[in-house]
Short mmCIF file of C-alpha atoms and ligand atoms in Angstrom, two decimals:
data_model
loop_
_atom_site.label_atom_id
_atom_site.label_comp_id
_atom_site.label_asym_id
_atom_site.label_seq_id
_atom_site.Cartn_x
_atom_site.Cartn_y
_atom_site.Cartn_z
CA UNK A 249 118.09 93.63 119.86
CA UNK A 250 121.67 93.40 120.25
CA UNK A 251 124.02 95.91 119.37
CA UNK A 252 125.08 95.83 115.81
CA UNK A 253 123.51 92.96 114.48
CA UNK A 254 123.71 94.13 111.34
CA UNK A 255 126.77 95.98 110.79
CA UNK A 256 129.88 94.29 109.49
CA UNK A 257 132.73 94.91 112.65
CA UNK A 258 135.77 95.24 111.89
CA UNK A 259 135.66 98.07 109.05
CA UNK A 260 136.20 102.10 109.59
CA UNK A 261 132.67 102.50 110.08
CA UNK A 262 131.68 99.14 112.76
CA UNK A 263 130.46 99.37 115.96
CA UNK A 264 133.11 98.76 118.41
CA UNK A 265 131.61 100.69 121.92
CA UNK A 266 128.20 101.57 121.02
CA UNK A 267 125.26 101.81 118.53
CA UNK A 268 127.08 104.18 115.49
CA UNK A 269 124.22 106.51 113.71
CA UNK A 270 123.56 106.13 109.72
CA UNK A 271 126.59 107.62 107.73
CA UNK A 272 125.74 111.24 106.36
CA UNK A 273 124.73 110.28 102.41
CA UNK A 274 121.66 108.77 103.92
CA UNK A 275 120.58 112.29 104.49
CA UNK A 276 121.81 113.66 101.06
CA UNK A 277 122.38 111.13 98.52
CA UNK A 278 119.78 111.47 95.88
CA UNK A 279 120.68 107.57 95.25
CA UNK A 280 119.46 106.72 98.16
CA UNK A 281 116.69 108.94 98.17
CA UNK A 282 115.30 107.42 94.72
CA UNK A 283 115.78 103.63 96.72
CA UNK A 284 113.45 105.05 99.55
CA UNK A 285 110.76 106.02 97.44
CA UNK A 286 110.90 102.82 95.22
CA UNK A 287 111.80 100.40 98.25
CA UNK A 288 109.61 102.82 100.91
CA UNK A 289 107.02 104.98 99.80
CA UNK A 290 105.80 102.88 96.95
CA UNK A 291 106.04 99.18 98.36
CA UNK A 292 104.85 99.97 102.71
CA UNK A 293 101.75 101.30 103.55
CA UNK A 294 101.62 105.05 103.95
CA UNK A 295 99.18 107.72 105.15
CA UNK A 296 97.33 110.11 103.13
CA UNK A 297 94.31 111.66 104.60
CA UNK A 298 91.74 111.79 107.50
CA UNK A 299 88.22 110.12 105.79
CA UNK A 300 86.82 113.02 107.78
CA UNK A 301 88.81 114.97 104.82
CA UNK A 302 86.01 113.46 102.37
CA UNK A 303 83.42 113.17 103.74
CA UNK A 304 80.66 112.70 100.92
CA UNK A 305 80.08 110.84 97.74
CA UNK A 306 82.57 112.66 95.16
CA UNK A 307 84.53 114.86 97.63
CA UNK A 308 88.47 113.88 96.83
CA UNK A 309 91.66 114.82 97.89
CA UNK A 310 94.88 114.50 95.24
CA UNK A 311 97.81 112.68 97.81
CA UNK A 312 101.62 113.30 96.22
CA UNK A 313 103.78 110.27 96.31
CA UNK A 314 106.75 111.40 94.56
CA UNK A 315 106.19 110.86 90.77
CA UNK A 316 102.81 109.19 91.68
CA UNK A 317 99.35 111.09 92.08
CA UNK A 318 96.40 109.66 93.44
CA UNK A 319 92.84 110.75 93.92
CA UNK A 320 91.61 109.50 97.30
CA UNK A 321 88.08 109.59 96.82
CA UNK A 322 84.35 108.62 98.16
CA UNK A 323 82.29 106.85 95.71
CA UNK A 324 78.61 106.41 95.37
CA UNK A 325 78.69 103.44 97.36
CA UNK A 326 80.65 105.32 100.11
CA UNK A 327 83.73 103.34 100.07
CA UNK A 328 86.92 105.56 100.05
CA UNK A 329 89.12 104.75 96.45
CA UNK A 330 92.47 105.70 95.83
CA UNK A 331 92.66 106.07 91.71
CA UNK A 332 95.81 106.81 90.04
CA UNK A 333 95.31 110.11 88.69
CA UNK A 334 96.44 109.04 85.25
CA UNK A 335 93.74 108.76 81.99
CA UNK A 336 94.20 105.42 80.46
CA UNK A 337 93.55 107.28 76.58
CA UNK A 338 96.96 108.77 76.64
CA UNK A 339 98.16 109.44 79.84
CA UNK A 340 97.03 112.76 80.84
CA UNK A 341 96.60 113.60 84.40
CA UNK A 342 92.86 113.86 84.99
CA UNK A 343 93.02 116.41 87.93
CA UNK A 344 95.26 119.15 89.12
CA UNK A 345 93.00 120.88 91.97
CA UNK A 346 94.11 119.67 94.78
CA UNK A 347 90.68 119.28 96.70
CA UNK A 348 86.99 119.30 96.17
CA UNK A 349 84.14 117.42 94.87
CA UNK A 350 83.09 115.82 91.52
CA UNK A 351 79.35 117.21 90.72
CA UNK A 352 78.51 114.91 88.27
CA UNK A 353 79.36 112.13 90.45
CA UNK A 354 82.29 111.20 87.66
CA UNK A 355 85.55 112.09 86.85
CA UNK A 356 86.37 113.70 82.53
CA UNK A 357 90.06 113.81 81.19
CA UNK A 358 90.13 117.44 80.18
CA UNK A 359 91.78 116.38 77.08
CA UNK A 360 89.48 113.88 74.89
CA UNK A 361 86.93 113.63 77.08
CA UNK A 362 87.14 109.99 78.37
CA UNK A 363 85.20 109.76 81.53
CA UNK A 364 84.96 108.06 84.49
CA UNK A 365 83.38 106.34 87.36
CA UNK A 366 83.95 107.55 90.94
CA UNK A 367 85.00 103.34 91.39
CA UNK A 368 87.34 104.13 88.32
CA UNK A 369 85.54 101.75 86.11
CA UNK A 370 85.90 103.65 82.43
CA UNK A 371 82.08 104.95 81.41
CA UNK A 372 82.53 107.03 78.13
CA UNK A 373 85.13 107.16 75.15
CA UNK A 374 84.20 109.19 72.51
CA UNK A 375 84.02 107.73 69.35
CA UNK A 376 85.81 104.80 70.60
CA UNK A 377 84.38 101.47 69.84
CA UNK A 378 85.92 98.08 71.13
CA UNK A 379 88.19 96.43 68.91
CA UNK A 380 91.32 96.93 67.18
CA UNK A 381 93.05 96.10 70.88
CA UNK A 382 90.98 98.59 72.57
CA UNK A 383 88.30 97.05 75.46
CA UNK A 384 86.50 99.79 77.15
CA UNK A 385 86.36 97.36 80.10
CA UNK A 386 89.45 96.86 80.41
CA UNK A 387 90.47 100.85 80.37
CA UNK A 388 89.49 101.59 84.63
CA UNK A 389 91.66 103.54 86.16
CA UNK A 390 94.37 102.19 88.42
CA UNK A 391 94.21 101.87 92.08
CA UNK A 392 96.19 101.49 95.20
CA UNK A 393 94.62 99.68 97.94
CA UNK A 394 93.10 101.40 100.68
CA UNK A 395 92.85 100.85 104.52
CA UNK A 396 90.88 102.42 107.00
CA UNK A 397 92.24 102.80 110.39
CA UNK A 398 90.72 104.80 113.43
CA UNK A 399 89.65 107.49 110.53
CA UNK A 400 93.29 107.84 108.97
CA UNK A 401 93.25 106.59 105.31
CA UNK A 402 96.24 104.35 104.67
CA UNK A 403 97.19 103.51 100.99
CA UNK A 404 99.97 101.13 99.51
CA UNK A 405 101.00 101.62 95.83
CA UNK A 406 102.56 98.37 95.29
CA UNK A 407 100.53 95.46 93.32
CA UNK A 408 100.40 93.04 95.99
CA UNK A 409 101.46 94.65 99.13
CA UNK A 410 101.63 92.77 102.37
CA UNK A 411 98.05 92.71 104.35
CA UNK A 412 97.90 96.45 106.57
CA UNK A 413 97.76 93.84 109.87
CA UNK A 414 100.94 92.68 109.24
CA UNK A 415 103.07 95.95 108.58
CA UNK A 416 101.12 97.81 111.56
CA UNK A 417 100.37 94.91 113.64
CA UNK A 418 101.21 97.00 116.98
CA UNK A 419 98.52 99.12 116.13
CA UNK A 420 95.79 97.37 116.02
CA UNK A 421 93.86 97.48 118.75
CA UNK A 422 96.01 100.06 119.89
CA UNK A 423 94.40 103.32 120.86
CA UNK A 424 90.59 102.43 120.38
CA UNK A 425 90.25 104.28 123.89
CA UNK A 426 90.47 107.60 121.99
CA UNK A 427 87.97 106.67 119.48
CA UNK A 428 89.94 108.38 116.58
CA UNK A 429 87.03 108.08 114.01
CA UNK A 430 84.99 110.36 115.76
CA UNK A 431 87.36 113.06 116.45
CA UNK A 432 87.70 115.66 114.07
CA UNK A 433 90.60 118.13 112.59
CA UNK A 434 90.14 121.23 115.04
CA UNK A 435 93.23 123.38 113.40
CA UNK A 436 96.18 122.01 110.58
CA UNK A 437 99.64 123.89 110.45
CA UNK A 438 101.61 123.37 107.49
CA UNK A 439 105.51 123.55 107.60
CA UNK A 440 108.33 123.46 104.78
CA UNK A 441 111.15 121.99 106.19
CA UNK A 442 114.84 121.74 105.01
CA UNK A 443 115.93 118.14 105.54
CA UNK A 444 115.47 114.53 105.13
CA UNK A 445 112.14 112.71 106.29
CA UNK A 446 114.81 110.42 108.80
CA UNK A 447 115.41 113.58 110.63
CA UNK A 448 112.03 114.29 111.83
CA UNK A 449 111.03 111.05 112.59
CA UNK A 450 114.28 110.23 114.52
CA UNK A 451 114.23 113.88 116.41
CA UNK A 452 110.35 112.60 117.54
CA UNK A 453 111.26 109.14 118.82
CA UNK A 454 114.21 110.28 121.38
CA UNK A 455 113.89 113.19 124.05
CA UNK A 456 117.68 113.36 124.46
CA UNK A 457 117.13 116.46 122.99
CA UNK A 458 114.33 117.35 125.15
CA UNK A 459 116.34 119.24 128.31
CA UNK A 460 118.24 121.86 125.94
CA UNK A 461 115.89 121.81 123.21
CA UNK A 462 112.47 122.13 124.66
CA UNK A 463 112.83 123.65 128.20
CA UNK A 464 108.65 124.19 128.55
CA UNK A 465 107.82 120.38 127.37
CA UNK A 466 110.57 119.41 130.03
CA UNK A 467 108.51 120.74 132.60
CA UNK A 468 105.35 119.59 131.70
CA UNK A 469 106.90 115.23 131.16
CA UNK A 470 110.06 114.98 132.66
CA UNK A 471 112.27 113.42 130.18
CA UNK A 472 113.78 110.63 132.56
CA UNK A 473 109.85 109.05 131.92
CA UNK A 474 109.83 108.36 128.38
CA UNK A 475 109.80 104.45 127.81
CA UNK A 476 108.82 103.00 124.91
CA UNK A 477 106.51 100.08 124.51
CA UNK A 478 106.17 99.24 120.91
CA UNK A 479 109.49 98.51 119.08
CA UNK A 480 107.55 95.74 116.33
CA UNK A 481 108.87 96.80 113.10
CA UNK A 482 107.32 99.86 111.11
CA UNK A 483 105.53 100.84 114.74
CA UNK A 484 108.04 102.44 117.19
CA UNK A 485 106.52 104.35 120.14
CA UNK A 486 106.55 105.01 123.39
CA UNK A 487 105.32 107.48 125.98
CA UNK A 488 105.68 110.36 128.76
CA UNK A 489 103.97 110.86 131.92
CA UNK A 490 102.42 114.13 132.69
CA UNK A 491 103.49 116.03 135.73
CA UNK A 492 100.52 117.82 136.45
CA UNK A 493 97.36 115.64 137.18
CA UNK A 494 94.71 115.58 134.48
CA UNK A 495 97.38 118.04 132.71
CA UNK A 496 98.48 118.09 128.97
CA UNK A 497 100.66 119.48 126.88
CA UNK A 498 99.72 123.31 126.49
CA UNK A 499 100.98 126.57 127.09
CA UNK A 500 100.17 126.14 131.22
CA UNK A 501 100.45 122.27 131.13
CA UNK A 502 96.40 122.23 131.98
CA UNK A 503 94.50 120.00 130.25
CA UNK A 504 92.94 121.78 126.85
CA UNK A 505 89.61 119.70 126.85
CA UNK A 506 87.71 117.01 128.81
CA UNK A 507 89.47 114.11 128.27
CA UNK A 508 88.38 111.93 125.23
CA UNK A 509 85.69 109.67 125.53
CA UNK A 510 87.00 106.23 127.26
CA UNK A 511 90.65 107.15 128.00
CA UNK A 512 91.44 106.19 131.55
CA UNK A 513 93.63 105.02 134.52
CA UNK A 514 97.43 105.74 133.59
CA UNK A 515 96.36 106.68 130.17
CA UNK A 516 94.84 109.76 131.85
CA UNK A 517 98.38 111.03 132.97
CA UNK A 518 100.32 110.34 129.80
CA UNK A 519 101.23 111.18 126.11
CA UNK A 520 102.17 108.78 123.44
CA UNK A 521 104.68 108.93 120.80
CA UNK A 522 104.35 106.08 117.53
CA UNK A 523 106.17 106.41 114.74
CA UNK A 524 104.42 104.50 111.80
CA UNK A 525 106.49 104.42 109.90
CA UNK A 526 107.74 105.84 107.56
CA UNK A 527 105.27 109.21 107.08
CA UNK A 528 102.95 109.52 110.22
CA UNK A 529 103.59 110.56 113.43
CA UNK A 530 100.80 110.09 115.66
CA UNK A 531 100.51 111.91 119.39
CA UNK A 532 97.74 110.63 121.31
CA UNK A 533 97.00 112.92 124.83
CA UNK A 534 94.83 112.03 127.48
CA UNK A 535 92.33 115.21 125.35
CA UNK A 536 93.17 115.47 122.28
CA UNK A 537 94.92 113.50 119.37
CA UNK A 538 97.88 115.45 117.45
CA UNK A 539 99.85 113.88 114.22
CA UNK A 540 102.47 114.83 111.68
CA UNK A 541 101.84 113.71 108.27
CA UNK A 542 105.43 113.68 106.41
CA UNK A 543 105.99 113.98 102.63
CA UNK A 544 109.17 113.89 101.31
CA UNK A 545 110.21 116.32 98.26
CA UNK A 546 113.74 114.71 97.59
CA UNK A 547 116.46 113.97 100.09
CA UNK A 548 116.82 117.74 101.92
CA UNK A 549 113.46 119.02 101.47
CA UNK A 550 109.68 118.08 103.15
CA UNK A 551 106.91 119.07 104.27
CA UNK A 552 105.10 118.29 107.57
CA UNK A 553 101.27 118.68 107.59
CA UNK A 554 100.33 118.87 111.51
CA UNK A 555 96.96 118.27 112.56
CA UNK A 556 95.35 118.49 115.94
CA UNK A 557 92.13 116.16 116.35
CA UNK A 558 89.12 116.86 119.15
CA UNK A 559 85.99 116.06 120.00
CA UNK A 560 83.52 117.58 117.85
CA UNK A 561 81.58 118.90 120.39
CA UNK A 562 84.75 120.35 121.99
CA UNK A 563 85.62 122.18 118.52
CA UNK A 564 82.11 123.45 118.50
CA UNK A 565 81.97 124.84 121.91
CA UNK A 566 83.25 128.81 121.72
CA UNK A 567 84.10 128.22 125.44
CA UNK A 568 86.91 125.71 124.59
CA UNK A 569 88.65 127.63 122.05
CA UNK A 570 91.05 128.89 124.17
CA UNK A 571 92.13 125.24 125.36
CA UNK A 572 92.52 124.44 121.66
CA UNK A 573 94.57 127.37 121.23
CA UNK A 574 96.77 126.43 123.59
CA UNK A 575 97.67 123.28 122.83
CA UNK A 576 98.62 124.17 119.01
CA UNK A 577 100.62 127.39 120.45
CA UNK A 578 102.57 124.13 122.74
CA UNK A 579 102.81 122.49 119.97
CA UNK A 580 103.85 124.70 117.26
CA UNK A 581 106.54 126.14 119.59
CA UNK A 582 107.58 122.89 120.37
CA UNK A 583 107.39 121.66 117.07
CA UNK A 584 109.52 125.20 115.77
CA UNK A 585 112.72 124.11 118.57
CA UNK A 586 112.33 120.69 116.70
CA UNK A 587 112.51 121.91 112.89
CA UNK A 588 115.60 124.46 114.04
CA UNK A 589 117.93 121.39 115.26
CA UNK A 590 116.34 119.03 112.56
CA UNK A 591 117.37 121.49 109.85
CA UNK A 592 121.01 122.02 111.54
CA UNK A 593 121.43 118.65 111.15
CA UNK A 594 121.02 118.25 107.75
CA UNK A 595 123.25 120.91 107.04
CA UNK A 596 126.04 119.44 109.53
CA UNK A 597 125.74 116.00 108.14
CA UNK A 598 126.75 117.02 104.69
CA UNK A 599 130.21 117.73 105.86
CA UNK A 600 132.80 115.60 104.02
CA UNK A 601 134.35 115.44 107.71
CA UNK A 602 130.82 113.70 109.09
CA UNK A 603 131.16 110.08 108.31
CA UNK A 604 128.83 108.66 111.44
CA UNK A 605 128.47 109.62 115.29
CA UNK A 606 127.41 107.38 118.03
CA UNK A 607 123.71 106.64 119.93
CA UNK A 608 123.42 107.25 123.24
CA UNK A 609 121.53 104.78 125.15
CA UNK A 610 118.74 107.31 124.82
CA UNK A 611 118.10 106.61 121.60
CA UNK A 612 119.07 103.14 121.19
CA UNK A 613 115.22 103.29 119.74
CA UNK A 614 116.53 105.24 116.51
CA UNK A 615 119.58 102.54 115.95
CA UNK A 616 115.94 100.37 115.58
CA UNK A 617 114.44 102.68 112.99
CA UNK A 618 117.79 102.76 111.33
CA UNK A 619 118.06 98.90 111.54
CA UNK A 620 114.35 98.86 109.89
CA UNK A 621 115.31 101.79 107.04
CA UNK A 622 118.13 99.45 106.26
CA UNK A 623 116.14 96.44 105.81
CA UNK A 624 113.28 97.75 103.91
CA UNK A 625 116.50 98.87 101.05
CA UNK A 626 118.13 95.76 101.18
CA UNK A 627 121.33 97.11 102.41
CA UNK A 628 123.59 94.92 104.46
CA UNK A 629 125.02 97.75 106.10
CA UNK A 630 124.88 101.27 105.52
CA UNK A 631 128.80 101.65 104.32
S1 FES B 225 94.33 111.68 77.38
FE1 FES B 225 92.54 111.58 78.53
S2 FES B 225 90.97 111.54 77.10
FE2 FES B 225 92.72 111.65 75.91
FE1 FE2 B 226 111.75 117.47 120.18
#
């Protein structure tokens, strides 16, 4: 990548020493914001849910995407669907609780009673015959298409998106060592967050910030190792070493659990940051998996599901609890320094007097994310 590719030189905001940041209204224009989700969140392939979240024919989860809602959900055949959660009669939305299971193996409008399939496929109308324009057949509920990856659920909303392998092609193949399928959610902390979905996933892929900001996690991977090693397109990531051997990242910097099935060698001793972008944030360690799941509510305003994933036999035994507990104490710490400065941020960058700073060559990684936001919109440059 060279420096500034992309950006015009030769205006007030070009690159003249160094990699220059996105200007402010990237953070705060609702413009902008409205191009991300149309351009971003309904076109790329985006997380929504751990299968392990579903587990059995008719258990669903409703997944947000701005305007859009979707019910992921297993049907009888076992395959995971992700149905637009819109009746095709007159548009109501079919269901507002946000998690459970369908008894009768089939979703009803509450409305006129039009019901459904678990596939989506339209099975009663009352009173409604074919003809006169209307083809029961042809009244199955929209879906997005769904992909399966290491037990995370990845949907794309767009008619014909590109194939998952191309938009995530650094991960495939990528972390199979951990076996992610098989691990399970072992504790979820929900934050509310004041500022734009860039933030967070900038503030993860650098550890600039790490010396002042995070003086325990400093001790535990000294921040001169980060490196990255994937930089292909929507996958950015990279990773730390460990100081202490067989250590991770918990409140003593000893490992929380036996490490995960056929993690070895270097992998042992280190922890890995990938962006995928644009909403997950996946942390493999050498004994457990954590991940940020980000959803955008408008340009200043998300919120970050965190999940930490173990073995199941680990969460079962009441001997490892405390190891467990430690690493989301780390983490939500950690994760706490990371919202404060995030947050600051947004506030800061609203200033008529911020028009854009510089990259160190510490995070010459985010002027890549930026480079990538900019593409996915279509802009040129980001004057
Ligand atoms: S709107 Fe759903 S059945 Fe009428
Ligand atoms: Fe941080």
């Amino acid at each position: 990548m060279s420096k500034g590719e992309f950006i015009k030189r030769g205006t007030d905001y070009s690159i003249i020493d160094g990699m220059r940041t996105l200007p402010g209204k990237y953070y705060h224009s609702k413009k902008i914001y409205q191009e991300e989700v149309e351009k971003i969140f309904y076109k790329f392939w985006i997380y929504a849910c751990r299968a392990e979240e579903i587990p059995s024919v008719g258990d669903y989860k409703l997944i947000q995407v701005e305007d859009e809602s979707l019910i992921l959900v297993r049907d009888k055949s076992g395959e995971i669907k992700a149905l637009f959660n819109v009746c095709s009669h007159r548009g109501t939305q079919l269901c507002v609780t946000p998690k459970g299971n369908f008894k009768s193996k089939s979703i009803q409008c509450p409305y006129h009673a039009w019901t459904y399939g678990l596939n989506g496929k339209l099975l009663g109308a009352p009173l409604m015959k074919d003809g006169h324009g209307f083809q029961k057949d042809k009244c199955a509920l929209p879906q997005a298409k769904v992909h399966l990856w290491e037990g995370f659920i990845f949907i794309n909303l767009d008619k014909n998106p590109e194939p998952f392998e191309v938009q995530m092609e650094a991960l495939i193949g990528k972390f199979s060592d951990w076996k992610m399928g098989e691990l399970r959610i072992a504790h979820h902390i929900k934050y509310e967050l004041k500022c734009n979905w860039k933030l967070i996933l900038q503030n993860y892929q650098e550890c600039y910030h790490c010396p002042g900001v995070h003086p325990l996690l400093s001790e535990l991977t000294p921040t001169q190792s980060a490196q990255h090693d994937s930089m292909k397109g929507a996958v950015i990531g990279g990773f730390m070493d460990l100081n202490k051997e067989r250590g991770s990242m918990t409140m003593d910097g000893e490992a929380a659990a036996p490490a995960i099935c056929d993690v070895s060698g270097a992998d042992l001793q280190r922890v890995y940051y990938y962006s995928i972008f644009p909403n997950l944030l996946l942390t493999p360690h050498p004994d457990f998996v954590m991940f940020h799941h980000i959803t955008p509510l408008g340009p200043d305003k998300i919120i970050n599901d965190c999940y930490f994933l173990f073995r199941p036999d680990v969460i079962n035994d009441p001997k490892a609890q405390d190891g467990i507990k430690s690493a989301v104490a780390f983490w939500d710490l950690t994760n706490k320094q990371d919202w404060q400065v995030c947050e600051q941020m947004q506030t800061g960058t609203k200033s008529k007097r911020f028009t854009r700073g510089y990259y160190s060559g510490r995070e010459d990684v985010l002027f890549q994310l930026d480079k990538e936001l900019l593409k996915a919109l279509g802009h040129k440059d980001s004057n």
